[in-house]
Amino acid sequence: MRVAALAVLVALTATGCSGDEILRFGWPVGVTQQADEMRTLWTWTVVAALVVGVIVWGLIFWTATFHRKKKTADGEPEELPRQFQYNIPLEMFTVVVPTIMVVVLFVFTYMTQTDVLKKVDNPDVKVQIVAFQWNWEFKYEDANAAKPNGGGQVSTVGSSGEIPLLVLPVGKTIQYDLVSTDVIHSFWVPEFHFKRDVFPNPDKNNQDSSFQNKIDREGSFVGRCAELCGTYHSVMNFEVRALSADKFDQYIALRKQMNPATGQTFTAAEALAKMNCGELCTPHAVTTQPFNTDRTARTASN
Ligand SMILES: [Cu+2]
């Protein structure tokens, strides 16, 4: 027993796991409020499973150790131990208790799912996510005013030479409206712990083609198409750049302004470069054909 306790202690300390990591039980780190809610559900589900597990393991150990087939005093094998089949109370117990467990897990899962899918009426930012073979366009639905070269929405579109950057604010409710111009794609940012298919004609199918979330930290996160959509499906990548709300406002303002150097409004990369806020505003861009999957080997675009 002492050896086992020591082994557990060594395992916990030697691997350098923090309390947070232990309670994460292998759940990957997410960057949205919704991902944290899912993590809480996971943590308590594992805790509940461990409690049940410890009881079951204890019972197995107890039965196997103390209720083995014994020999009698004269060396003859003992008759079968007492049998419990057709024990109605016991059978009721083994039906009712697992049913209660499943119901409890179901209720908490349903509550978490409802929370994750919840939408408020007035999100702070709305982006239309347009998927097409084989790239993405991100249109900022509220940022359509006063572009000097004739108006139109602020939007970022990927090309075969540049991965599109989806710049978003931290701490704001963001609504993603998904639409495809051709086949079914799927919008997936692994760190959001959320993925949703992108359909052509979103009004004509029964899937809700929009969702909302709230990002809780700054950073760069890789996004992918998660639905096999044709020859160049694998190059359909994008990048989410989460900036503080101030920096995001600055970014959108720049996107509406004329870049004197080009005579056009600032592109995503130009606006980020002009903001000059370090690594976070470095306009990483990676050629998408062929796509370099090594995200540490990004090449800066001009
Ligand atoms: Cu796709």
Tab-separated table of C-alpha atoms and ligand atoms in Angstrom:
chain	number	residue	atom	x	y	z
A	1	MET	CA	0.000	0.000	0.000
A	2	ARG	CA	2.791	2.415	0.908
A	3	VAL	CA	4.617	1.498	-2.279
A	4	ALA	CA	1.493	2.251	-4.314
A	5	ALA	CA	1.025	5.615	-2.593
A	6	LEU	CA	4.667	6.459	-3.217
A	7	ALA	CA	4.355	5.445	-6.886
A	8	VAL	CA	1.362	7.765	-7.325
A	9	LEU	CA	3.229	10.604	-5.614
A	10	VAL	CA	6.295	10.120	-7.814
A	11	ALA	CA	4.144	9.890	-10.950
A	12	LEU	CA	2.438	13.165	-10.112
A	13	THR	CA	5.554	15.099	-9.120
A	14	ALA	CA	8.030	13.644	-11.623
A	15	THR	CA	5.839	14.407	-14.632
A	16	GLY	CA	5.534	18.016	-13.468
A	17	CYS	CA	1.763	18.064	-13.877
A	18	SER	CA	0.114	21.062	-12.291
A	19	GLY	CA	-3.197	20.725	-10.460
A	20	ASP	CA	-4.908	22.310	-13.439
A	21	GLU	CA	-3.380	19.785	-15.830
A	22	ILE	CA	-4.391	16.852	-13.623
A	23	LEU	CA	-7.995	18.062	-13.424
A	24	ARG	CA	-7.927	18.538	-17.202
A	25	PHE	CA	-7.631	14.728	-17.551
A	26	GLY	CA	-6.081	15.000	-21.012
A	27	TRP	CA	-8.581	17.556	-22.322
A	28	PRO	CA	-6.732	19.930	-24.699
A	29	VAL	CA	-6.409	23.612	-23.798
A	30	GLY	CA	-9.121	25.679	-25.474
A	31	VAL	CA	-9.249	29.430	-26.025
A	32	THR	CA	-12.953	30.185	-25.703
A	33	GLN	CA	-15.374	30.496	-22.825
A	34	GLN	CA	-17.379	27.687	-24.475
A	35	ALA	CA	-14.326	25.385	-24.579
A	36	ASP	CA	-13.859	25.969	-20.834
A	37	GLU	CA	-17.457	24.956	-20.155
A	38	MET	CA	-16.910	21.727	-22.077
A	39	ARG	CA	-13.721	21.133	-20.101
A	40	THR	CA	-15.625	21.519	-16.808
A	41	LEU	CA	-18.146	18.900	-17.972
A	42	TRP	CA	-15.278	16.574	-18.912
A	43	THR	CA	-13.529	17.038	-15.553
A	44	TRP	CA	-16.643	16.213	-13.504
A	45	THR	CA	-17.544	13.303	-15.793
A	46	VAL	CA	-14.115	11.769	-15.222
A	47	VAL	CA	-14.315	12.413	-11.463
A	48	ALA	CA	-17.716	10.661	-11.360
A	49	ALA	CA	-16.368	7.778	-13.456
A	50	LEU	CA	-13.379	7.443	-11.107
A	51	VAL	CA	-15.625	7.337	-8.029
A	52	VAL	CA	-17.694	4.551	-9.622
A	53	GLY	CA	-14.476	2.883	-10.795
A	54	VAL	CA	-12.934	2.872	-7.301
A	55	ILE	CA	-16.089	1.299	-5.823
A	56	VAL	CA	-16.212	-1.359	-8.579
A	57	TRP	CA	-12.486	-2.134	-8.364
A	58	GLY	CA	-12.806	-2.401	-4.558
A	59	LEU	CA	-15.723	-4.836	-4.854
A	60	ILE	CA	-13.869	-6.956	-7.423
A	61	PHE	CA	-10.781	-7.045	-5.211
A	62	TRP	CA	-12.830	-7.886	-2.107
A	63	THR	CA	-14.751	-10.660	-3.849
A	64	ALA	CA	-11.701	-12.186	-5.522
A	65	THR	CA	-9.679	-12.095	-2.311
A	66	PHE	CA	-12.102	-13.081	0.413
A	67	HIS	CA	-14.666	-15.150	-1.428
A	68	ARG	CA	-12.555	-17.615	-3.331
A	69	LYS	CA	-13.469	-21.268	-3.591
A	70	LYS	CA	-11.994	-22.675	-0.379
A	71	LYS	CA	-11.152	-26.141	0.726
A	72	THR	CA	-12.887	-27.577	3.774
A	73	ALA	CA	-11.042	-28.802	6.855
A	74	ASP	CA	-10.832	-32.387	5.546
A	75	GLY	CA	-9.310	-31.245	2.260
A	76	GLU	CA	-12.449	-31.692	0.139
A	77	PRO	CA	-13.465	-28.782	-2.100
A	78	GLU	CA	-16.181	-26.685	-0.558
A	79	GLU	CA	-19.578	-26.574	-2.190
A	80	LEU	CA	-20.385	-23.527	-4.309
A	81	PRO	CA	-20.635	-20.344	-2.257
A	82	ARG	CA	-24.008	-18.757	-1.688
A	83	GLN	CA	-25.621	-17.796	-5.016
A	84	PHE	CA	-27.473	-14.556	-5.667
A	85	GLN	CA	-29.448	-15.066	-8.885
A	86	TYR	CA	-33.138	-14.117	-8.805
A	87	ASN	CA	-32.401	-11.688	-5.998
A	88	ILE	CA	-35.002	-9.067	-6.877
A	89	PRO	CA	-33.723	-6.216	-4.653
A	90	LEU	CA	-30.186	-6.720	-5.977
A	91	GLU	CA	-31.363	-6.802	-9.589
A	92	MET	CA	-33.472	-3.690	-9.043
A	93	PHE	CA	-30.370	-2.002	-7.624
A	94	THR	CA	-28.211	-2.913	-10.632
A	95	VAL	CA	-30.849	-1.546	-13.012
A	96	VAL	CA	-31.857	1.610	-11.147
A	97	VAL	CA	-28.416	2.876	-10.122
A	98	PRO	CA	-26.831	2.772	-13.621
A	99	THR	CA	-30.002	4.364	-15.028
A	100	ILE	CA	-29.641	7.239	-12.562
A	101	MET	CA	-25.966	7.626	-13.571
A	102	VAL	CA	-26.855	7.829	-17.266
A	103	VAL	CA	-29.637	10.343	-16.573
A	104	VAL	CA	-27.286	12.560	-14.528
A	105	LEU	CA	-24.612	12.462	-17.263
A	106	PHE	CA	-27.260	13.207	-19.881
A	107	VAL	CA	-28.656	16.207	-17.999
A	108	PHE	CA	-25.238	17.811	-17.466
A	109	THR	CA	-24.232	17.127	-21.082
A	110	TYR	CA	-27.473	18.654	-22.314
A	111	MET	CA	-26.991	21.732	-20.115
A	112	THR	CA	-23.431	22.237	-21.356
A	113	GLN	CA	-24.427	21.737	-24.980
A	114	THR	CA	-27.267	24.236	-24.632
A	115	ASP	CA	-24.832	26.750	-23.160
A	116	VAL	CA	-22.227	26.201	-25.880
A	117	LEU	CA	-24.818	26.624	-28.643
A	118	LYS	CA	-26.543	29.578	-26.986
A	119	LYS	CA	-26.802	32.741	-29.076
A	120	VAL	CA	-27.405	36.281	-27.918
A	121	ASP	CA	-29.465	38.679	-30.017
A	122	ASN	CA	-26.833	41.356	-30.364
A	123	PRO	CA	-23.368	39.873	-30.783
A	124	ASP	CA	-20.492	42.373	-30.651
A	125	VAL	CA	-18.972	41.247	-33.944
A	126	LYS	CA	-20.484	39.377	-36.876
A	127	VAL	CA	-18.308	37.715	-39.467
A	128	GLN	CA	-19.583	35.954	-42.504
A	129	ILE	CA	-17.420	32.928	-43.235
A	130	VAL	CA	-17.529	32.146	-46.943
A	131	ALA	CA	-16.028	28.798	-47.880
A	132	PHE	CA	-15.231	27.959	-51.489
A	133	GLN	CA	-13.101	25.472	-53.392
A	134	TRP	CA	-10.456	25.859	-52.005
A	135	ASN	CA	-10.136	28.797	-49.715
A	136	TRP	CA	-11.954	31.120	-47.331
A	137	GLU	CA	-13.270	34.657	-47.327
A	138	PHE	CA	-14.077	36.460	-44.078
A	139	LYS	CA	-16.493	39.377	-44.321
A	140	TYR	CA	-16.984	41.709	-41.376
A	141	GLU	CA	-20.707	42.286	-41.537
A	142	ASP	CA	-20.818	45.479	-39.476
A	143	ALA	CA	-17.676	47.027	-40.908
A	144	ASN	CA	-19.086	48.036	-44.241
A	145	ALA	CA	-19.061	51.790	-43.877
A	146	ALA	CA	-16.968	54.468	-45.508
A	147	LYS	CA	-14.406	52.622	-47.502
A	148	PRO	CA	-12.744	55.376	-49.500
A	149	ASN	CA	-12.700	53.440	-52.743
A	150	GLY	CA	-16.425	53.113	-53.094
A	151	GLY	CA	-17.559	51.379	-49.918
A	152	GLY	CA	-18.165	47.701	-49.515
A	153	GLN	CA	-17.473	45.359	-46.679
A	154	VAL	CA	-14.151	44.879	-45.012
A	155	SER	CA	-13.203	41.377	-46.035
A	156	THR	CA	-10.172	39.119	-46.196
A	157	VAL	CA	-9.887	36.494	-48.867
A	158	GLY	CA	-7.255	33.797	-49.136
A	159	SER	CA	-5.386	33.116	-52.322
A	160	SER	CA	-3.120	30.354	-53.515
A	161	GLY	CA	-0.233	32.449	-52.221
A	162	GLU	CA	-1.586	33.574	-48.870
A	163	ILE	CA	-3.573	32.008	-46.055
A	164	PRO	CA	-6.460	34.248	-45.009
A	165	LEU	CA	-6.233	35.806	-41.565
A	166	LEU	CA	-9.400	35.976	-39.521
A	167	VAL	CA	-8.693	38.765	-37.055
A	168	LEU	CA	-11.043	38.711	-34.054
A	169	PRO	CA	-11.355	40.523	-30.714
A	170	VAL	CA	-10.850	38.949	-27.290
A	171	GLY	CA	-13.650	39.086	-24.708
A	172	LYS	CA	-16.430	39.915	-27.192
A	173	THR	CA	-19.310	37.784	-28.398
A	174	ILE	CA	-18.542	36.861	-31.988
A	175	GLN	CA	-21.102	35.454	-34.392
A	176	TYR	CA	-19.918	33.283	-37.269
A	177	ASP	CA	-22.342	33.043	-40.207
A	178	LEU	CA	-21.306	30.163	-42.411
A	179	VAL	CA	-22.007	29.890	-46.112
A	180	SER	CA	-20.433	27.934	-48.932
A	181	THR	CA	-20.460	28.950	-52.584
A	182	ASP	CA	-20.100	25.406	-53.923
A	183	VAL	CA	-19.843	22.147	-51.974
A	184	ILE	CA	-19.991	21.253	-48.274
A	185	HIS	CA	-16.983	22.463	-46.285
A	186	SER	CA	-16.438	22.538	-42.527
A	187	PHE	CA	-15.189	25.410	-40.398
A	188	TRP	CA	-12.846	24.129	-37.736
A	189	VAL	CA	-10.513	25.881	-35.318
A	190	PRO	CA	-9.151	23.113	-33.086
A	191	GLU	CA	-8.571	25.541	-30.179
A	192	PHE	CA	-12.259	26.535	-30.229
A	193	HIS	CA	-13.125	22.861	-29.643
A	194	PHE	CA	-15.883	23.486	-32.131
A	195	LYS	CA	-16.498	22.496	-35.718
A	196	ARG	CA	-19.455	23.114	-37.970
A	197	ASP	CA	-20.200	22.146	-41.555
A	198	VAL	CA	-20.552	24.943	-44.086
A	199	PHE	CA	-23.371	24.353	-46.563
A	200	PRO	CA	-24.311	25.994	-49.824
A	201	ASN	CA	-27.817	27.488	-49.493
A	202	PRO	CA	-27.787	27.527	-45.685
A	203	ASP	CA	-31.480	28.524	-45.645
A	204	LYS	CA	-32.463	25.343	-47.423
A	205	ASN	CA	-31.137	22.814	-44.962
A	206	ASN	CA	-32.079	22.160	-41.399
A	207	GLN	CA	-28.723	22.959	-39.849
A	208	ASP	CA	-28.211	26.181	-37.931
A	209	SER	CA	-25.509	27.808	-40.035
A	210	SER	CA	-24.338	30.265	-37.418
A	211	PHE	CA	-22.791	29.985	-33.991
A	212	GLN	CA	-21.278	32.294	-31.408
A	213	ASN	CA	-18.362	32.188	-29.036
A	214	LYS	CA	-16.153	34.386	-26.896
A	215	ILE	CA	-12.374	34.087	-27.202
A	216	ASP	CA	-10.602	34.508	-23.877
A	217	ARG	CA	-6.966	35.096	-24.830
A	218	GLU	CA	-4.823	36.729	-27.502
A	219	GLY	CA	-2.912	34.534	-29.919
A	220	SER	CA	-2.685	32.860	-33.323
A	221	PHE	CA	-4.704	29.717	-33.917
A	222	VAL	CA	-4.741	27.497	-36.960
A	223	GLY	CA	-8.064	26.871	-38.689
A	224	ARG	CA	-8.895	24.179	-41.203
A	225	CYS	CA	-11.546	22.842	-43.519
A	226	ALA	CA	-12.680	19.596	-41.905
A	227	GLU	CA	-14.845	18.207	-44.707
A	228	LEU	CA	-13.223	16.500	-47.672
A	229	CYS	CA	-14.262	18.970	-50.372
A	230	GLY	CA	-12.166	18.185	-53.431
A	231	THR	CA	-8.654	18.059	-54.848
A	232	TYR	CA	-7.135	20.872	-52.781
A	233	HIS	CA	-9.102	20.272	-49.579
A	234	SER	CA	-5.864	19.869	-47.657
A	235	VAL	CA	-4.703	23.400	-48.465
A	236	MET	CA	-7.917	25.012	-47.198
A	237	ASN	CA	-6.337	26.477	-44.122
A	238	PHE	CA	-6.698	29.791	-42.379
A	239	GLU	CA	-5.493	31.473	-39.261
A	240	VAL	CA	-7.391	33.111	-36.435
A	241	ARG	CA	-5.605	36.095	-34.906
A	242	ALA	CA	-7.196	37.056	-31.611
A	243	LEU	CA	-6.357	40.617	-30.557
A	244	SER	CA	-7.448	42.745	-27.600
A	245	ALA	CA	-10.630	44.724	-28.284
A	246	ASP	CA	-8.602	47.953	-28.667
A	247	LYS	CA	-6.248	46.422	-31.194
A	248	PHE	CA	-9.170	44.886	-33.052
A	249	ASP	CA	-10.892	48.293	-33.368
A	250	GLN	CA	-7.620	49.749	-34.614
A	251	TYR	CA	-7.347	46.911	-37.129
A	252	ILE	CA	-10.872	47.418	-38.508
A	253	ALA	CA	-10.328	51.189	-38.708
A	254	LEU	CA	-7.149	50.606	-40.724
A	255	ARG	CA	-8.904	48.162	-43.034
A	256	LYS	CA	-11.228	51.010	-44.049
A	257	GLN	CA	-8.405	53.448	-44.696
A	258	MET	CA	-6.426	54.051	-47.825
A	259	ASN	CA	-2.862	52.773	-47.767
A	260	PRO	CA	-0.865	55.612	-49.359
A	261	ALA	CA	1.768	53.145	-50.511
A	262	THR	CA	-0.634	51.132	-52.634
A	263	GLY	CA	-3.559	53.465	-53.298
A	264	GLN	CA	-5.879	50.719	-52.043
A	265	THR	CA	-7.399	50.106	-48.624
A	266	PHE	CA	-5.114	48.288	-46.220
A	267	THR	CA	-5.078	44.508	-46.641
A	268	ALA	CA	-5.133	42.278	-43.557
A	269	ALA	CA	-1.364	41.809	-43.691
A	270	GLU	CA	-0.679	45.525	-44.299
A	271	ALA	CA	-2.974	46.604	-41.460
A	272	LEU	CA	-1.327	44.192	-39.024
A	273	ALA	CA	2.137	45.300	-40.112
A	274	LYS	CA	1.190	48.958	-39.641
A	275	MET	CA	-0.145	48.299	-36.139
A	276	ASN	CA	3.336	47.262	-35.115
A	277	CYS	CA	2.379	45.400	-31.921
A	278	GLY	CA	4.984	42.680	-31.969
A	279	GLU	CA	4.563	38.994	-32.701
A	280	LEU	CA	0.786	39.228	-32.401
A	281	CYS	CA	0.601	41.702	-35.280
A	282	THR	CA	3.156	40.005	-37.468
A	283	PRO	CA	1.333	39.162	-40.647
A	284	HIS	CA	2.168	35.500	-40.861
A	285	ALA	CA	1.286	34.095	-44.190
A	286	VAL	CA	2.068	30.730	-45.585
A	287	THR	CA	1.896	29.659	-49.156
A	288	THR	CA	-1.049	27.327	-49.593
A	289	GLN	CA	0.217	25.522	-52.650
A	290	PRO	CA	2.021	23.438	-51.705
A	291	PHE	CA	1.030	24.033	-48.127
A	292	ASN	CA	3.755	24.026	-45.541
A	293	THR	CA	2.322	22.184	-42.559
A	294	ASP	CA	5.156	23.273	-40.295
A	295	ARG	CA	3.483	26.215	-38.588
A	296	THR	CA	6.733	27.274	-36.927
A	297	ALA	CA	8.263	27.906	-40.364
A	298	ARG	CA	6.004	30.760	-41.307
A	299	THR	CA	7.179	33.188	-43.905
A	300	ALA	CA	6.213	36.807	-43.419
A	301	SER	CA	4.417	38.385	-46.325
A	302	ASN	CA	5.141	41.955	-47.290
B	1	CU	CU	-13.317	22.613	-47.866
